[in-house]
């Protein structure tokens, strides 16, 4: 029998949502959505260290409160597979927290993948997906990542091709919105709901190898987000004035991104945005990354 590794380092990438439509509320309290996810090369790094004692520890300051999805994911795996050993985890956080970029969900998915190896539990991707779905709606996507069309709670996934030369200029305003995701879902009103046609059309374009249609990047959270934080409504215009032509909102925000055709143009726009925004936002350039698993 091969000896199990004692330590694993794994990257947990951020994502952007290339359009997000909410269809309506479900009887279970969740919402039915359509979105296109795309992982980007802005990553947190998790270092997991197996030990014989049963405890699960995350020592990274700041992460224990925000990213307890890691521990939730590990508890799911441990009880499903009846693992007796424990783990300690360190996280190098680079993805802005609670910013609409999926950092906490991605950390949870990465922890599941790494612990499945460290503990030698050997679950298949399909089984990990079931556990991931119990941890959070976006966690199943991050097991594979890449570009994917997501429906249901965002957990029914269909992988897509995506033009890898695309660059994103991300603007993450330095604000904390208490109870953001459930709060903004609860703020949605009938006119914010739509039937998913735009995202479906975009997904078909990508399957056909066509470019993104900027008209199809709308996000249902835009209206409730700007109602709560009216100053954010000025951000798209500021991004346009800084040279961006396509601007959209990721997840429930507050991160906005520009879609740009080249690295040099992305860096130029990012420089200008940093100059204009100062410390009020984090501005960074990111590229799409391919999926971890295929098939
Ligand atoms: O699934 P997750 O735990 O990330 O969701 C957090 C909250 O966001 C849920 O409790 C629910 O209020 C809301 N949500 C929703 N519909 C979804 C995903 C999340 O209503 N598809």
XYZ file of C-alpha atoms and ligand atoms in Angstrom:
316
model
C 0.000 0.000 0.000
C 1.278 3.494 -0.837
C 2.070 5.675 2.147
C -0.344 8.632 2.459
C 1.158 12.146 2.249
C 1.403 14.025 5.567
C 1.080 17.510 4.102
C -0.618 18.879 0.984
C -0.519 22.371 -0.476
C -3.419 23.246 -2.756
C -4.509 26.400 -4.559
C -8.066 27.666 -4.275
C -8.884 30.022 -7.163
C -11.403 32.882 -7.210
C -14.208 33.046 -9.790
C -16.177 35.651 -11.653
C -19.805 35.283 -12.726
C -20.260 36.063 -16.410
C -23.941 36.962 -16.010
C -26.238 35.879 -13.190
C -30.002 35.503 -13.484
C -32.300 34.576 -10.608
C -35.559 32.911 -11.690
C -37.431 32.904 -8.387
C -37.695 31.523 -4.874
C -37.948 27.813 -4.246
C -40.016 26.174 -1.525
C -36.776 25.235 0.313
C -35.818 28.934 0.687
C -33.074 28.855 -1.968
C -33.380 30.515 -5.357
C -33.235 28.977 -8.789
C -30.442 30.668 -10.768
C -28.583 30.591 -14.097
C -24.993 31.755 -14.226
C -21.670 31.211 -15.956
C -18.776 30.702 -13.564
C -15.154 31.141 -14.596
C -12.173 30.499 -12.300
C -9.342 33.017 -12.436
C -5.675 32.941 -11.476
C -6.149 34.903 -8.277
C -5.794 32.180 -5.633
C -5.677 31.478 -1.927
C -3.289 28.706 -0.878
C -4.203 26.061 1.689
C -1.636 23.998 3.520
C -3.170 20.923 5.149
C -1.252 18.809 7.620
C -2.644 15.438 8.754
C -2.278 14.303 12.350
C -3.398 11.319 14.374
C -5.441 13.315 16.917
C -9.064 13.846 15.909
C -9.245 17.697 15.984
C -9.692 20.060 13.017
C -7.775 23.294 13.443
C -7.485 26.423 11.313
C -5.019 28.794 12.883
C -4.929 31.514 10.240
C -6.059 34.775 11.878
C -9.114 36.253 10.161
C -9.927 33.069 8.268
C -11.424 31.148 11.182
C -14.414 33.530 11.293
C -14.837 34.163 7.564
C -13.869 30.866 6.027
C -15.339 28.383 8.425
C -16.701 26.653 5.299
C -13.315 24.883 5.279
C -14.045 23.283 8.631
C -17.653 22.576 7.606
C -16.419 20.766 4.490
C -13.902 18.728 6.472
C -16.553 17.750 9.025
C -18.807 16.547 6.173
C -16.032 14.391 4.719
C -14.972 13.088 8.099
C -18.447 11.995 9.141
C -19.344 10.572 5.673
C -16.160 8.473 5.592
C -15.920 7.916 9.363
C -12.378 9.259 9.508
C -10.798 9.308 12.956
C -7.746 11.434 12.200
C -7.601 15.199 12.271
C -6.060 18.013 10.250
C -4.565 21.412 10.802
C -4.911 24.002 8.069
C -3.129 27.223 7.246
C -4.509 29.545 4.608
C -2.658 32.243 2.686
C -5.520 34.612 1.820
C -5.175 36.643 -1.355
C -8.770 36.649 -2.620
C -10.736 39.603 -1.189
C -13.145 38.300 1.477
C -16.942 38.330 0.914
C -16.394 40.148 -2.368
C -18.471 38.066 -4.833
C -15.408 36.086 -5.915
C -16.234 32.821 -4.126
C -13.137 32.702 -1.904
C -14.771 30.877 1.015
C -16.507 28.336 -1.267
C -13.292 27.745 -3.199
C -11.357 27.182 0.043
C -13.974 24.614 1.105
C -13.720 22.745 -2.222
C -9.912 22.752 -2.107
C -10.017 21.444 1.478
C -12.301 18.579 0.377
C -9.970 17.612 -2.490
C -6.849 17.747 -0.321
C -8.350 15.972 2.705
C -9.749 13.232 0.459
C -6.130 12.528 -0.477
C -4.531 13.106 2.945
C -7.017 10.883 4.753
C -6.947 8.313 1.936
C -10.747 8.345 1.714
C -10.604 8.043 -2.082
C -14.049 9.497 -2.884
C -14.890 9.979 -6.576
C -15.657 13.478 -7.874
C -19.411 12.676 -7.970
C -19.391 11.815 -4.249
C -17.316 14.875 -3.360
C -19.900 16.964 -5.283
C -22.699 15.735 -3.015
C -20.725 16.678 0.114
C -19.747 20.009 -1.472
C -23.420 20.835 -2.178
C -24.186 20.380 1.519
C -21.514 22.953 2.392
C -22.683 25.676 -0.029
C -24.299 26.264 -3.418
C -21.050 27.390 -5.128
C -18.791 24.728 -3.596
C -19.526 21.965 -6.192
C -18.355 24.298 -8.992
C -14.973 24.847 -7.332
C -14.180 21.127 -7.206
C -13.540 21.346 -10.950
C -13.509 25.061 -11.761
C -12.744 26.241 -15.290
C -15.732 27.768 -17.077
C -19.147 26.266 -16.394
C -22.828 26.971 -16.945
C -24.551 26.625 -13.568
C -28.270 26.142 -12.968
C -30.411 24.970 -10.024
C -28.861 26.508 -6.874
C -25.758 26.999 -9.044
C -24.791 23.385 -8.394
C -25.981 21.746 -11.639
C -22.964 22.295 -13.855
C -22.072 21.982 -17.511
C -18.481 22.733 -18.503
C -17.819 25.327 -21.178
C -14.971 26.452 -23.393
C -13.659 29.915 -22.611
C -11.219 32.141 -24.556
C -8.083 31.903 -22.393
C -6.559 35.119 -23.773
C -9.345 37.154 -22.068
C -8.221 39.317 -19.154
C -10.323 40.643 -16.281
C -9.634 43.862 -14.395
C -11.223 43.381 -10.990
C -12.277 46.178 -8.675
C -13.116 45.050 -5.136
C -14.416 47.973 -3.060
C -13.072 47.883 0.509
C -16.440 47.512 2.221
C -18.073 44.840 4.302
C -21.779 44.112 3.760
C -23.245 42.281 6.767
C -25.125 39.092 5.793
C -24.550 39.984 2.163
C -25.598 36.915 0.164
C -28.756 35.908 2.065
C -29.599 39.605 2.510
C -29.377 40.451 -1.184
C -31.293 37.298 -2.170
C -34.029 38.402 0.261
C -34.023 41.935 -1.264
C -34.805 40.621 -4.752
C -38.211 41.673 -6.087
C -40.309 40.407 -8.989
C -38.714 42.742 -11.626
C -35.241 41.410 -10.686
C -36.254 37.866 -11.679
C -35.748 36.590 -15.224
C -36.081 33.307 -17.059
C -32.396 32.487 -17.675
C -32.570 33.084 -21.429
C -29.625 35.506 -21.492
C -27.235 33.227 -19.620
C -28.365 30.219 -21.674
C -27.715 32.158 -24.900
C -24.262 33.176 -23.609
C -23.480 29.540 -22.727
C -24.429 28.478 -26.260
C -22.164 31.183 -27.700
C -19.214 29.854 -25.681
C -19.975 26.256 -26.679
C -19.890 27.429 -30.318
C -16.494 29.123 -29.736
C -17.915 32.653 -30.097
C -16.823 35.620 -27.989
C -18.721 36.865 -24.920
C -21.742 39.007 -25.707
C -21.482 41.996 -23.299
C -25.252 42.512 -23.536
C -25.751 39.172 -21.750
C -23.618 39.866 -18.648
C -26.454 41.315 -16.516
C -26.592 40.390 -12.837
C -29.825 40.239 -10.791
C -28.044 41.584 -7.684
C -27.169 44.913 -9.324
C -30.392 46.698 -8.341
C -30.538 45.522 -4.682
C -26.765 46.115 -4.237
C -26.972 49.705 -5.530
C -30.109 50.318 -3.433
C -28.170 49.367 -0.303
C -24.944 51.138 -1.285
C -25.833 53.942 -3.738
C -22.201 55.098 -4.092
C -21.375 51.803 -5.879
C -23.696 52.751 -8.745
C -20.990 55.214 -9.897
C -18.374 52.466 -10.278
C -19.267 51.219 -13.796
C -19.024 54.770 -15.211
C -15.664 55.277 -13.479
C -14.424 52.002 -14.978
C -15.639 53.063 -18.435
C -13.876 56.426 -18.003
C -10.691 54.508 -17.150
C -10.767 52.701 -20.501
C -12.993 49.665 -19.870
C -15.689 49.001 -22.439
C -17.332 45.912 -20.888
C -18.144 46.107 -17.155
C -20.158 43.655 -15.032
C -20.828 42.620 -11.425
C -19.547 39.327 -9.981
C -21.775 37.251 -7.679
C -23.605 39.354 -5.108
C -20.771 41.908 -5.390
C -19.368 44.263 -4.510
C -16.560 43.284 -6.962
C -17.050 44.661 -10.477
C -14.875 43.555 -13.363
C -13.968 44.713 -16.836
C -13.538 42.177 -19.643
C -10.475 43.099 -21.692
C -8.870 41.590 -24.792
C -5.200 41.896 -23.910
C -2.885 41.850 -20.934
C -1.309 45.209 -21.781
C -4.693 46.921 -22.033
C -5.787 45.304 -18.742
C -2.672 46.627 -16.985
C -3.219 50.113 -18.388
C -6.829 50.184 -17.171
C -5.826 48.771 -13.753
C -3.173 51.496 -13.339
C -5.694 54.217 -14.092
C -8.285 52.685 -11.740
C -5.727 52.452 -8.905
C -4.878 56.114 -9.443
C -8.546 57.125 -9.285
C -9.700 54.800 -6.492
C -6.725 54.906 -4.121
C -7.358 52.790 -1.020
C -11.131 52.641 -1.520
C -10.821 49.461 -3.620
C -8.416 46.674 -4.500
C -7.711 46.636 -8.230
C -6.055 43.636 -9.876
C -5.721 41.881 -13.220
C -6.618 38.199 -13.581
C -6.718 35.581 -16.323
C -9.116 32.638 -16.709
C -7.746 29.229 -15.677
C -8.733 25.774 -16.919
C -10.619 23.124 -14.903
C -8.838 20.822 -12.420
C -10.677 17.711 -13.652
C -11.986 16.755 -17.062
C -14.946 14.644 -18.084
O -25.630 27.896 -0.442
P -25.044 28.961 0.419
O -24.863 28.504 1.840
O -23.829 29.592 -0.144
O -26.122 30.102 0.462
C -26.132 31.137 1.433
C -27.529 31.755 1.441
O -27.775 32.413 0.189
C -28.665 30.744 1.566
O -28.959 30.474 2.903
C -29.792 31.444 0.869
O -30.361 32.417 1.712
C -29.099 32.201 -0.256
N -29.092 31.451 -1.541
C -30.270 31.360 -2.251
N -30.277 30.706 -3.460
C -29.135 30.181 -3.972
C -27.925 30.277 -3.258
C -27.942 30.932 -2.040
O -31.320 31.838 -1.813
N -29.178 29.591 -5.170
